[in-house]
């Protein structure tokens, strides 16, 4: 790979980011030297999952509310709300209306193997990364080839969906406080503004003009000065929350509900099949996929190669439920270190902050990319695939590849898209 070619790619994408955001952050990952090859059946799986994920979200919301209102086991709601202050507790949720608890419209999946969702994020970061890589591929067809999948730009698809759902006069208030990539949010805002979608604090609009509130965590919404006015406007049908005003969509514990004995009955096998086996960790242990029970000390005693679980903070506290924090591959820990982690899990559980054990699904694949110096990289990697969704369907597929089991955005992560 010639240095001149690589420089052109990075220069193009850096200048694109700087032009739109007036920042010098640039592209913070590595560029793959080719679009990600995805077969028809796998891509169709991403397309089909949109409806199943939304059904999972609907059931989860309804079961949660039934528990809050005393119509189902109160322990269900407690997995999300235990230890919360009054402005976030059961009484607050009892007062929420149907409009305020409308389901999320836009989200992203993180899939360590296709069809095995490790997380669903609403409305999610990363739309801009997929868009930037798409722009690069479009600008250099001789290097990357003509599009074979014709998914288009993730943000172009997002803009079309926003117009379809809210009309041409939509004004958006996009909060950046708890976004893991605030510069990425600014890029997304500017790209949407190019489509004529106005944004509060960027365009000559008043907060009362806003029809859609976009936030990356419930905390960002709840402690904003406009929150009470937003809630009143939402109940009048004037405002829609992209991330509903509840921590329900921040907490990873809900991925355990399709498997948990108290909630399993509400979910179909198809919904269970969305997720790797996920279990709430108790002070005594957790269930394995075959239904057997294993104690925490017993699990620590297993060889590292047999500890094929991720240990994840399952609550919604923003100091831990943010970016890739508090997600650990048990097989990478020594026995004493894993015992120390479980001591932390026990202490958090006593305070109402749960953790889950999630079966580690891994997709080892060869990866190739190019550095900013023009050095071609080829290495054995692990892959994470993310589908971006609008109500109308799949808006884009982004692929991250890294040498580590836990794949996330880093300077060593190779980025590509299905194109």
mmCIF file of C-alpha atoms in Angstrom:
data_model
loop_
_atom_site.group_PDB
_atom_site.id
_atom_site.type_symbol
_atom_site.label_atom_id
_atom_site.label_comp_id
_atom_site.label_asym_id
_atom_site.label_seq_id
_atom_site.Cartn_x
_atom_site.Cartn_y
_atom_site.Cartn_z
ATOM 1 C CA UNK A 1 0.000 0.000 0.000
ATOM 2 C CA UNK A 2 1.567 3.266 -1.113
ATOM 3 C CA UNK A 3 1.964 5.980 1.486
ATOM 4 C CA UNK A 4 0.531 8.503 -0.978
ATOM 5 C CA UNK A 5 -2.699 6.504 -1.311
ATOM 6 C CA UNK A 6 -3.106 6.184 2.444
ATOM 7 C CA UNK A 7 -2.389 9.879 2.924
ATOM 8 C CA UNK A 8 -5.113 10.742 0.432
ATOM 9 C CA UNK A 9 -7.631 8.644 2.329
ATOM 10 C CA UNK A 10 -6.836 10.072 5.742
ATOM 11 C CA UNK A 11 -6.494 13.598 4.406
ATOM 12 C CA UNK A 12 -9.924 13.343 2.752
ATOM 13 C CA UNK A 13 -11.674 12.055 5.854
ATOM 14 C CA UNK A 14 -9.852 14.460 8.219
ATOM 15 C CA UNK A 15 -10.730 17.444 6.038
ATOM 16 C CA UNK A 16 -14.333 16.285 5.815
ATOM 17 C CA UNK A 17 -14.582 16.154 9.612
ATOM 18 C CA UNK A 18 -12.807 19.486 10.098
ATOM 19 C CA UNK A 19 -14.921 21.208 7.443
ATOM 20 C CA UNK A 20 -18.151 20.138 9.092
ATOM 21 C CA UNK A 21 -17.235 20.467 12.776
ATOM 22 C CA UNK A 22 -14.503 23.137 12.768
ATOM 23 C CA UNK A 23 -12.438 20.850 14.984
ATOM 24 C CA UNK A 24 -9.095 19.176 14.428
ATOM 25 C CA UNK A 25 -10.016 15.830 15.972
ATOM 26 C CA UNK A 26 -9.845 14.032 12.637
ATOM 27 C CA UNK A 27 -10.487 10.339 12.076
ATOM 28 C CA UNK A 28 -9.567 8.486 15.269
ATOM 29 C CA UNK A 29 -9.446 4.918 13.956
ATOM 30 C CA UNK A 30 -7.689 3.031 11.164
ATOM 31 C CA UNK A 31 -9.144 2.640 7.685
ATOM 32 C CA UNK A 32 -9.703 -0.785 6.208
ATOM 33 C CA UNK A 33 -8.375 -1.156 2.680
ATOM 34 C CA UNK A 34 -11.644 -2.698 1.505
ATOM 35 C CA UNK A 35 -15.363 -2.761 2.306
ATOM 36 C CA UNK A 36 -16.409 -5.578 4.596
ATOM 37 C CA UNK A 37 -17.566 -8.610 2.575
ATOM 38 C CA UNK A 38 -20.971 -9.796 3.803
ATOM 39 C CA UNK A 39 -22.980 -12.555 2.166
ATOM 40 C CA UNK A 40 -26.650 -12.153 1.259
ATOM 41 C CA UNK A 41 -28.010 -14.328 4.060
ATOM 42 C CA UNK A 42 -26.072 -12.485 6.769
ATOM 43 C CA UNK A 43 -27.119 -9.099 5.426
ATOM 44 C CA UNK A 44 -30.745 -10.217 5.263
ATOM 45 C CA UNK A 45 -30.454 -11.197 8.912
ATOM 46 C CA UNK A 46 -29.539 -7.622 9.775
ATOM 47 C CA UNK A 47 -32.523 -6.394 7.752
ATOM 48 C CA UNK A 48 -34.934 -8.799 9.437
ATOM 49 C CA UNK A 49 -33.750 -8.087 12.998
ATOM 50 C CA UNK A 50 -35.217 -4.587 12.979
ATOM 51 C CA UNK A 51 -38.744 -5.863 13.671
ATOM 52 C CA UNK A 52 -37.611 -8.433 16.257
ATOM 53 C CA UNK A 53 -35.554 -5.901 18.206
ATOM 54 C CA UNK A 54 -38.508 -3.520 18.316
ATOM 55 C CA UNK A 55 -40.742 -6.322 19.596
ATOM 56 C CA UNK A 56 -38.158 -7.057 22.307
ATOM 57 C CA UNK A 57 -38.164 -3.373 23.288
ATOM 58 C CA UNK A 58 -41.981 -3.274 23.398
ATOM 59 C CA UNK A 59 -42.265 -6.379 25.583
ATOM 60 C CA UNK A 60 -39.484 -5.166 27.876
ATOM 61 C CA UNK A 61 -41.177 -1.792 28.348
ATOM 62 C CA UNK A 62 -44.579 -3.355 29.012
ATOM 63 C CA UNK A 63 -43.234 -5.922 31.494
ATOM 64 C CA UNK A 64 -41.266 -3.207 33.266
ATOM 65 C CA UNK A 65 -44.328 -0.963 33.582
ATOM 66 C CA UNK A 66 -46.482 -3.845 34.777
ATOM 67 C CA UNK A 67 -43.920 -4.480 37.506
ATOM 68 C CA UNK A 68 -43.755 -0.778 38.451
ATOM 69 C CA UNK A 69 -47.541 -0.648 38.712
ATOM 70 C CA UNK A 70 -47.815 -3.792 40.842
ATOM 71 C CA UNK A 71 -49.298 -5.918 38.066
ATOM 72 C CA UNK A 72 -46.227 -8.173 37.844
ATOM 73 C CA UNK A 73 -43.415 -9.262 40.154
ATOM 74 C CA UNK A 74 -41.905 -6.079 41.695
ATOM 75 C CA UNK A 75 -38.446 -7.674 41.528
ATOM 76 C CA UNK A 76 -38.470 -7.073 37.759
ATOM 77 C CA UNK A 77 -38.567 -3.287 38.030
ATOM 78 C CA UNK A 78 -36.153 -3.427 40.952
ATOM 79 C CA UNK A 79 -33.414 -4.768 38.666
ATOM 80 C CA UNK A 80 -33.480 -1.350 36.983
ATOM 81 C CA UNK A 81 -34.672 1.011 39.719
ATOM 82 C CA UNK A 82 -33.239 -0.314 42.997
ATOM 83 C CA UNK A 83 -31.454 2.401 44.935
ATOM 84 C CA UNK A 84 -32.609 5.248 42.704
ATOM 85 C CA UNK A 85 -33.556 8.677 44.119
ATOM 86 C CA UNK A 86 -37.176 9.917 43.897
ATOM 87 C CA UNK A 87 -36.738 11.673 40.573
ATOM 88 C CA UNK A 88 -35.856 8.321 38.974
ATOM 89 C CA UNK A 89 -37.690 5.748 41.108
ATOM 90 C CA UNK A 90 -40.944 3.787 40.943
ATOM 91 C CA UNK A 91 -43.162 6.777 41.719
ATOM 92 C CA UNK A 92 -41.628 8.733 38.840
ATOM 93 C CA UNK A 93 -42.243 5.857 36.438
ATOM 94 C CA UNK A 94 -45.830 5.369 37.605
ATOM 95 C CA UNK A 95 -46.509 8.909 36.427
ATOM 96 C CA UNK A 96 -45.116 8.450 32.919
ATOM 97 C CA UNK A 97 -47.651 8.472 30.109
ATOM 98 C CA UNK A 98 -47.972 6.487 26.914
ATOM 99 C CA UNK A 99 -46.586 9.383 24.880
ATOM 100 C CA UNK A 100 -43.583 9.786 27.163
ATOM 101 C CA UNK A 101 -42.823 6.079 26.968
ATOM 102 C CA UNK A 102 -43.097 5.718 23.214
ATOM 103 C CA UNK A 103 -40.468 3.250 22.008
ATOM 104 C CA UNK A 104 -37.078 4.374 20.690
ATOM 105 C CA UNK A 105 -37.026 5.105 16.968
ATOM 106 C CA UNK A 106 -33.291 5.001 16.243
ATOM 107 C CA UNK A 107 -30.723 2.602 17.641
ATOM 108 C CA UNK A 108 -27.565 0.623 16.955
ATOM 109 C CA UNK A 109 -26.699 -2.979 17.702
ATOM 110 C CA UNK A 110 -23.295 -4.309 18.717
ATOM 111 C CA UNK A 111 -22.922 -7.899 17.497
ATOM 112 C CA UNK A 112 -19.739 -9.867 18.271
ATOM 113 C CA UNK A 113 -21.103 -12.397 15.792
ATOM 114 C CA UNK A 114 -23.928 -11.771 13.308
ATOM 115 C CA UNK A 115 -27.275 -12.238 15.001
ATOM 116 C CA UNK A 116 -25.819 -12.285 18.518
ATOM 117 C CA UNK A 117 -26.506 -8.867 20.013
ATOM 118 C CA UNK A 118 -24.272 -7.891 22.910
ATOM 119 C CA UNK A 119 -25.932 -4.487 23.285
ATOM 120 C CA UNK A 120 -28.601 -2.216 21.800
ATOM 121 C CA UNK A 121 -27.866 1.506 22.110
ATOM 122 C CA UNK A 122 -30.470 4.260 21.691
ATOM 123 C CA UNK A 123 -30.057 6.460 19.715
ATOM 124 C CA UNK A 124 -26.380 5.419 19.638
ATOM 125 C CA UNK A 125 -23.075 6.915 18.699
ATOM 126 C CA UNK A 126 -21.209 5.952 15.570
ATOM 127 C CA UNK A 127 -23.654 7.066 12.892
ATOM 128 C CA UNK A 128 -21.046 9.592 11.850
ATOM 129 C CA UNK A 129 -18.233 7.023 11.578
ATOM 130 C CA UNK A 130 -20.248 4.865 9.206
ATOM 131 C CA UNK A 131 -21.127 7.989 7.239
ATOM 132 C CA UNK A 132 -17.504 9.141 7.040
ATOM 133 C CA UNK A 133 -16.286 5.764 5.777
ATOM 134 C CA UNK A 134 -19.142 5.681 3.253
ATOM 135 C CA UNK A 135 -18.084 9.126 2.010
ATOM 136 C CA UNK A 136 -14.512 7.877 1.633
ATOM 137 C CA UNK A 137 -15.571 4.830 -0.372
ATOM 138 C CA UNK A 138 -17.739 7.003 -2.607
ATOM 139 C CA UNK A 139 -14.905 9.475 -3.195
ATOM 140 C CA UNK A 140 -12.375 6.782 -4.196
ATOM 141 C CA UNK A 141 -14.263 4.180 -6.255
ATOM 142 C CA UNK A 142 -11.067 3.136 -8.017
ATOM 143 C CA UNK A 143 -9.640 2.095 -4.638
ATOM 144 C CA UNK A 144 -12.726 0.630 -2.951
ATOM 145 C CA UNK A 145 -14.929 -0.401 -5.879
ATOM 146 C CA UNK A 146 -18.510 0.385 -6.764
ATOM 147 C CA UNK A 147 -21.123 -0.262 -4.068
ATOM 148 C CA UNK A 148 -22.382 -3.835 -4.090
ATOM 149 C CA UNK A 149 -24.988 -3.520 -1.328
ATOM 150 C CA UNK A 150 -26.370 -0.035 -2.000
ATOM 151 C CA UNK A 151 -27.193 0.661 1.646
ATOM 152 C CA UNK A 152 -26.275 4.303 1.142
ATOM 153 C CA UNK A 153 -25.070 6.741 3.778
ATOM 154 C CA UNK A 154 -26.222 6.075 7.344
ATOM 155 C CA UNK A 155 -26.906 9.775 7.950
ATOM 156 C CA UNK A 156 -28.642 10.276 4.591
ATOM 157 C CA UNK A 157 -30.914 7.406 5.609
ATOM 158 C CA UNK A 158 -31.388 8.935 9.063
ATOM 159 C CA UNK A 159 -32.330 12.289 7.514
ATOM 160 C CA UNK A 160 -34.874 10.647 5.206
ATOM 161 C CA UNK A 161 -36.387 8.831 8.173
ATOM 162 C CA UNK A 162 -36.615 12.020 10.244
ATOM 163 C CA UNK A 163 -38.464 13.746 7.407
ATOM 164 C CA UNK A 164 -40.734 10.751 6.966
ATOM 165 C CA UNK A 165 -41.601 10.647 10.642
ATOM 166 C CA UNK A 166 -41.705 14.331 11.552
ATOM 167 C CA UNK A 167 -42.112 16.339 8.364
ATOM 168 C CA UNK A 168 -39.969 18.990 6.701
ATOM 169 C CA UNK A 169 -40.157 21.543 9.537
ATOM 170 C CA UNK A 170 -38.558 19.379 12.229
ATOM 171 C CA UNK A 171 -36.297 21.055 14.792
ATOM 172 C CA UNK A 172 -34.020 18.781 16.826
ATOM 173 C CA UNK A 173 -32.363 19.327 20.198
ATOM 174 C CA UNK A 174 -29.418 16.910 20.318
ATOM 175 C CA UNK A 175 -27.717 16.685 23.723
ATOM 176 C CA UNK A 176 -23.998 15.946 23.762
ATOM 177 C CA UNK A 177 -23.273 15.848 27.508
ATOM 178 C CA UNK A 178 -23.018 12.080 27.940
ATOM 179 C CA UNK A 179 -22.148 11.167 24.377
ATOM 180 C CA UNK A 180 -18.950 9.128 24.250
ATOM 181 C CA UNK A 181 -18.059 10.904 20.987
ATOM 182 C CA UNK A 182 -19.294 14.515 21.304
ATOM 183 C CA UNK A 183 -17.357 15.533 18.193
ATOM 184 C CA UNK A 184 -19.175 12.759 16.363
ATOM 185 C CA UNK A 185 -22.516 14.145 17.495
ATOM 186 C CA UNK A 186 -21.520 17.558 16.131
ATOM 187 C CA UNK A 187 -20.650 15.944 12.811
ATOM 188 C CA UNK A 188 -24.044 14.224 12.707
ATOM 189 C CA UNK A 189 -25.791 17.490 13.507
ATOM 190 C CA UNK A 190 -24.026 19.284 10.680
ATOM 191 C CA UNK A 191 -24.782 16.508 8.209
ATOM 192 C CA UNK A 192 -28.467 16.616 9.155
ATOM 193 C CA UNK A 193 -28.478 20.391 8.821
ATOM 194 C CA UNK A 194 -27.260 19.919 5.250
ATOM 195 C CA UNK A 195 -30.548 18.103 4.710
ATOM 196 C CA UNK A 196 -32.441 21.110 6.039
ATOM 197 C CA UNK A 197 -33.123 19.635 9.489
ATOM 198 C CA UNK A 198 -32.664 22.494 11.925
ATOM 199 C CA UNK A 199 -31.078 22.072 15.351
ATOM 200 C CA UNK A 200 -31.447 24.049 18.543
ATOM 201 C CA UNK A 201 -28.242 25.986 19.390
ATOM 202 C CA UNK A 202 -27.105 25.767 15.751
ATOM 203 C CA UNK A 203 -29.987 27.448 13.943
ATOM 204 C CA UNK A 204 -32.158 30.479 14.668
ATOM 205 C CA UNK A 205 -34.802 28.546 16.593
ATOM 206 C CA UNK A 206 -36.319 28.587 20.075
ATOM 207 C CA UNK A 207 -36.381 25.577 22.367
ATOM 208 C CA UNK A 208 -40.170 25.542 22.030
ATOM 209 C CA UNK A 209 -39.733 24.916 18.306
ATOM 210 C CA UNK A 210 -38.104 21.532 18.958
ATOM 211 C CA UNK A 211 -40.031 18.430 17.960
ATOM 212 C CA UNK A 212 -37.410 15.786 18.751
ATOM 213 C CA UNK A 213 -35.111 15.515 21.764
ATOM 214 C CA UNK A 214 -32.071 13.302 21.229
ATOM 215 C CA UNK A 215 -29.999 12.235 24.233
ATOM 216 C CA UNK A 216 -27.526 9.420 24.783
ATOM 217 C CA UNK A 217 -28.498 8.563 28.359
ATOM 218 C CA UNK A 218 -31.434 9.111 30.667
ATOM 219 C CA UNK A 219 -29.225 11.147 33.002
ATOM 220 C CA UNK A 220 -28.574 13.618 30.208
ATOM 221 C CA UNK A 221 -32.313 14.124 29.810
ATOM 222 C CA UNK A 222 -33.417 14.065 33.439
ATOM 223 C CA UNK A 223 -30.971 16.678 34.682
ATOM 224 C CA UNK A 224 -31.364 19.088 31.811
ATOM 225 C CA UNK A 225 -32.969 22.422 32.650
ATOM 226 C CA UNK A 226 -35.640 21.935 29.996
ATOM 227 C CA UNK A 227 -36.751 18.525 31.268
ATOM 228 C CA UNK A 228 -40.037 19.546 32.917
ATOM 229 C CA UNK A 229 -41.037 21.646 29.916
ATOM 230 C CA UNK A 230 -40.132 18.783 27.566
ATOM 231 C CA UNK A 231 -42.292 16.359 29.520
ATOM 232 C CA UNK A 232 -45.281 18.709 29.377
ATOM 233 C CA UNK A 233 -44.777 19.325 25.662
ATOM 234 C CA UNK A 234 -44.439 15.601 25.031
ATOM 235 C CA UNK A 235 -47.750 14.926 26.740
ATOM 236 C CA UNK A 236 -49.350 17.548 24.466
ATOM 237 C CA UNK A 237 -47.958 15.727 21.448
ATOM 238 C CA UNK A 238 -45.536 18.532 20.570
ATOM 239 C CA UNK A 239 -42.224 16.789 21.361
ATOM 240 C CA UNK A 240 -40.916 13.255 20.894
ATOM 241 C CA UNK A 241 -38.054 11.741 22.880
ATOM 242 C CA UNK A 242 -35.637 9.707 20.767
ATOM 243 C CA UNK A 243 -34.305 8.169 23.998
ATOM 244 C CA UNK A 244 -37.433 7.849 26.180
ATOM 245 C CA UNK A 245 -37.171 9.519 29.606
ATOM 246 C CA UNK A 246 -36.424 6.309 31.519
ATOM 247 C CA UNK A 247 -33.227 4.432 32.381
ATOM 248 C CA UNK A 248 -34.785 1.263 30.947
ATOM 249 C CA UNK A 249 -32.838 1.604 27.692
ATOM 250 C CA UNK A 250 -29.516 2.246 29.421
ATOM 251 C CA UNK A 251 -29.472 -0.831 31.646
ATOM 252 C CA UNK A 252 -27.873 -3.989 30.238
ATOM 253 C CA UNK A 253 -29.799 -6.070 32.776
ATOM 254 C CA UNK A 254 -32.792 -6.164 30.428
ATOM 255 C CA UNK A 255 -30.808 -8.426 28.072
ATOM 256 C CA UNK A 256 -31.062 -11.047 30.839
ATOM 257 C CA UNK A 257 -34.853 -10.817 31.041
ATOM 258 C CA UNK A 258 -35.508 -13.207 28.113
ATOM 259 C CA UNK A 259 -33.524 -15.841 30.082
ATOM 260 C CA UNK A 260 -34.425 -14.947 33.694
ATOM 261 C CA UNK A 261 -36.915 -17.199 35.452
ATOM 262 C CA UNK A 262 -39.074 -14.235 36.496
ATOM 263 C CA UNK A 263 -39.461 -12.855 32.979
ATOM 264 C CA UNK A 264 -38.607 -15.642 30.545
ATOM 265 C CA UNK A 265 -42.294 -16.422 29.950
ATOM 266 C CA UNK A 266 -42.886 -13.074 28.236
ATOM 267 C CA UNK A 267 -40.348 -13.595 25.437
ATOM 268 C CA UNK A 268 -40.396 -15.855 22.400
ATOM 269 C CA UNK A 269 -37.557 -18.138 21.367
ATOM 270 C CA UNK A 270 -36.987 -15.798 18.415
ATOM 271 C CA UNK A 271 -36.318 -12.889 20.777
ATOM 272 C CA UNK A 272 -34.134 -15.065 23.016
ATOM 273 C CA UNK A 273 -32.149 -15.916 19.923
ATOM 274 C CA UNK A 274 -31.176 -12.249 19.503
ATOM 275 C CA UNK A 275 -28.797 -12.368 22.462
ATOM 276 C CA UNK A 276 -25.970 -14.557 23.725
ATOM 277 C CA UNK A 277 -27.112 -16.294 26.899
ATOM 278 C CA UNK A 278 -27.190 -13.537 29.552
ATOM 279 C CA UNK A 279 -27.715 -14.072 33.276
ATOM 280 C CA UNK A 280 -27.984 -11.812 36.309
ATOM 281 C CA UNK A 281 -25.068 -12.528 38.659
ATOM 282 C CA UNK A 282 -26.159 -13.115 42.252
ATOM 283 C CA UNK A 283 -23.800 -13.212 45.275
ATOM 284 C CA UNK A 284 -23.999 -17.008 45.054
ATOM 285 C CA UNK A 285 -23.521 -17.487 41.310
ATOM 286 C CA UNK A 286 -25.464 -17.655 38.049
ATOM 287 C CA UNK A 287 -27.025 -20.103 35.608
ATOM 288 C CA UNK A 288 -25.141 -21.491 32.633
ATOM 289 C CA UNK A 289 -26.833 -21.879 29.227
ATOM 290 C CA UNK A 290 -27.768 -25.516 29.962
ATOM 291 C CA UNK A 291 -29.644 -24.400 33.082
ATOM 292 C CA UNK A 292 -27.061 -25.652 35.565
ATOM 293 C CA UNK A 293 -25.916 -23.449 38.414
ATOM 294 C CA UNK A 294 -22.336 -22.421 39.071
ATOM 295 C CA UNK A 295 -21.052 -20.606 42.144
ATOM 296 C CA UNK A 296 -18.725 -17.632 41.788
ATOM 297 C CA UNK A 297 -15.835 -19.405 43.521
ATOM 298 C CA UNK A 298 -16.416 -22.463 41.372
ATOM 299 C CA UNK A 299 -16.392 -20.300 38.244
ATOM 300 C CA UNK A 300 -13.112 -18.697 39.315
ATOM 301 C CA UNK A 301 -11.601 -22.162 39.680
ATOM 302 C CA UNK A 302 -12.255 -22.969 36.011
ATOM 303 C CA UNK A 303 -9.322 -22.697 33.663
ATOM 304 C CA UNK A 304 -9.099 -19.411 31.782
ATOM 305 C CA UNK A 305 -9.975 -21.144 28.522
ATOM 306 C CA UNK A 306 -13.258 -22.362 30.049
ATOM 307 C CA UNK A 307 -14.338 -18.960 31.366
ATOM 308 C CA UNK A 308 -16.103 -17.881 28.179
ATOM 309 C CA UNK A 309 -18.222 -15.102 29.643
ATOM 310 C CA UNK A 310 -18.185 -11.345 29.653
ATOM 311 C CA UNK A 311 -18.851 -9.820 33.056
ATOM 312 C CA UNK A 312 -20.774 -6.591 32.490
ATOM 313 C CA UNK A 313 -22.090 -3.837 34.709
ATOM 314 C CA UNK A 314 -25.831 -4.082 34.078
ATOM 315 C CA UNK A 315 -27.136 -0.878 35.653
ATOM 316 C CA UNK A 316 -27.351 2.605 34.236
ATOM 317 C CA UNK A 317 -25.030 4.619 36.453
ATOM 318 C CA UNK A 318 -23.168 6.894 34.003
ATOM 319 C CA UNK A 319 -19.755 6.459 35.622
ATOM 320 C CA UNK A 320 -19.825 2.785 34.613
ATOM 321 C CA UNK A 321 -22.477 2.474 31.897
ATOM 322 C CA UNK A 322 -20.555 4.601 29.417
ATOM 323 C CA UNK A 323 -18.553 3.673 26.372
ATOM 324 C CA UNK A 324 -16.852 0.312 26.898
ATOM 325 C CA UNK A 325 -16.338 0.659 30.640
ATOM 326 C CA UNK A 326 -17.091 -2.123 33.122
ATOM 327 C CA UNK A 327 -17.083 -4.870 30.481
ATOM 328 C CA UNK A 328 -14.570 -7.635 31.206
ATOM 329 C CA UNK A 329 -13.742 -10.926 29.495
ATOM 330 C CA UNK A 330 -13.497 -13.432 32.334
ATOM 331 C CA UNK A 331 -11.040 -15.582 30.404
ATOM 332 C CA UNK A 332 -8.467 -12.794 30.418
ATOM 333 C CA UNK A 333 -8.364 -12.612 34.248
ATOM 334 C CA UNK A 334 -6.156 -14.559 36.587
ATOM 335 C CA UNK A 335 -7.998 -16.455 39.306
ATOM 336 C CA UNK A 336 -7.224 -13.868 42.064
ATOM 337 C CA UNK A 337 -8.149 -10.973 39.763
ATOM 338 C CA UNK A 338 -11.488 -12.581 38.884
ATOM 339 C CA UNK A 339 -12.222 -13.167 42.564
ATOM 340 C CA UNK A 340 -11.560 -9.471 43.192
ATOM 341 C CA UNK A 341 -13.931 -8.560 40.356
ATOM 342 C CA UNK A 342 -16.644 -10.769 41.856
ATOM 343 C CA UNK A 343 -16.091 -9.093 45.245
ATOM 344 C CA UNK A 344 -16.867 -5.832 43.487
ATOM 345 C CA UNK A 345 -19.946 -7.410 41.872
ATOM 346 C CA UNK A 346 -21.181 -8.580 45.292
ATOM 347 C CA UNK A 347 -20.740 -5.101 46.789
ATOM 348 C CA UNK A 348 -22.542 -3.441 43.886
ATOM 349 C CA UNK A 349 -25.364 -5.991 44.040
ATOM 350 C CA UNK A 350 -25.877 -5.218 47.717
ATOM 351 C CA UNK A 351 -26.296 -1.560 46.745
ATOM 352 C CA UNK A 352 -28.820 -2.425 44.022
ATOM 353 C CA UNK A 353 -26.440 -2.177 41.063
ATOM 354 C CA UNK A 354 -26.513 -5.480 39.220
ATOM 355 C CA UNK A 355 -24.020 -7.168 36.923
ATOM 356 C CA UNK A 356 -24.627 -9.808 34.271
ATOM 357 C CA UNK A 357 -22.631 -12.676 32.824
ATOM 358 C CA UNK A 358 -23.005 -12.877 29.044
ATOM 359 C CA UNK A 359 -21.829 -15.793 26.940
ATOM 360 C CA UNK A 360 -18.811 -14.588 24.971
ATOM 361 C CA UNK A 361 -19.532 -14.935 21.276
ATOM 362 C CA UNK A 362 -16.438 -14.193 19.241
ATOM 363 C CA UNK A 363 -15.898 -13.864 15.509
ATOM 364 C CA UNK A 364 -12.196 -14.374 14.741
ATOM 365 C CA UNK A 365 -11.418 -13.171 11.230
ATOM 366 C CA UNK A 366 -8.471 -11.847 9.261
ATOM 367 C CA UNK A 367 -8.425 -8.054 9.075
ATOM 368 C CA UNK A 368 -6.552 -5.709 6.804
ATOM 369 C CA UNK A 369 -6.085 -1.977 6.843
ATOM 370 C CA UNK A 370 -3.638 0.817 6.312
ATOM 371 C CA UNK A 371 -1.944 3.164 8.751
ATOM 372 C CA UNK A 372 -1.539 6.895 8.289
ATOM 373 C CA UNK A 373 2.073 6.204 7.264
ATOM 374 C CA UNK A 374 0.920 3.997 4.396
ATOM 375 C CA UNK A 375 1.882 0.740 6.080
ATOM 376 C CA UNK A 376 -0.417 -2.096 5.119
ATOM 377 C CA UNK A 377 -1.699 -4.115 8.062
ATOM 378 C CA UNK A 378 -2.856 -7.719 7.931
ATOM 379 C CA UNK A 379 -3.559 -9.507 11.201
ATOM 380 C CA UNK A 380 -5.823 -11.992 12.957
ATOM 381 C CA UNK A 381 -8.605 -10.011 14.576
ATOM 382 C CA UNK A 382 -11.932 -10.200 16.336
ATOM 383 C CA UNK A 383 -14.886 -8.566 14.643
ATOM 384 C CA UNK A 384 -17.812 -6.533 15.972
ATOM 385 C CA UNK A 385 -20.601 -5.635 13.574
ATOM 386 C CA UNK A 386 -23.120 -2.860 14.228
ATOM 387 C CA UNK A 387 -26.425 -2.411 12.483
ATOM 388 C CA UNK A 388 -27.936 1.091 12.448
ATOM 389 C CA UNK A 389 -31.726 1.168 12.389
ATOM 390 C CA UNK A 390 -34.536 3.568 11.628
ATOM 391 C CA UNK A 391 -38.246 2.664 11.783
ATOM 392 C CA UNK A 392 -38.073 2.144 8.032
ATOM 393 C CA UNK A 393 -35.304 -0.439 8.209
ATOM 394 C CA UNK A 394 -31.566 -1.016 8.175
ATOM 395 C CA UNK A 395 -29.698 2.269 7.649
ATOM 396 C CA UNK A 396 -26.128 0.982 7.545
ATOM 397 C CA UNK A 397 -23.690 -1.653 8.793
ATOM 398 C CA UNK A 398 -20.385 -0.696 10.424
ATOM 399 C CA UNK A 399 -17.576 -3.142 11.188
ATOM 400 C CA UNK A 400 -14.835 -2.787 13.807
ATOM 401 C CA UNK A 401 -11.898 -5.209 13.950
ATOM 402 C CA UNK A 402 -9.258 -5.403 16.638
ATOM 403 C CA UNK A 403 -6.755 -7.865 18.087
ATOM 404 C CA UNK A 404 -8.453 -7.833 21.515
ATOM 405 C CA UNK A 405 -11.533 -9.848 22.483
ATOM 406 C CA UNK A 406 -13.353 -6.667 23.488
ATOM 407 C CA UNK A 407 -13.699 -4.744 20.253
ATOM 408 C CA UNK A 408 -14.445 -1.023 20.476
ATOM 409 C CA UNK A 409 -13.339 2.225 18.911
ATOM 410 C CA UNK A 410 -9.642 2.865 19.530
ATOM 411 C CA UNK A 411 -6.620 4.116 17.569
ATOM 412 C CA UNK A 412 -5.841 0.443 16.818
ATOM 413 C CA UNK A 413 -9.317 -0.453 15.557
ATOM 414 C CA UNK A 414 -9.771 -1.007 11.824
ATOM 415 C CA UNK A 415 -13.024 0.430 10.468
ATOM 416 C CA UNK A 416 -15.042 -0.600 7.449
ATOM 417 C CA UNK A 417 -18.673 -0.752 6.339
ATOM 418 C CA UNK A 418 -20.851 -3.000 4.231
ATOM 419 C CA UNK A 419 -20.924 -1.117 0.944
#
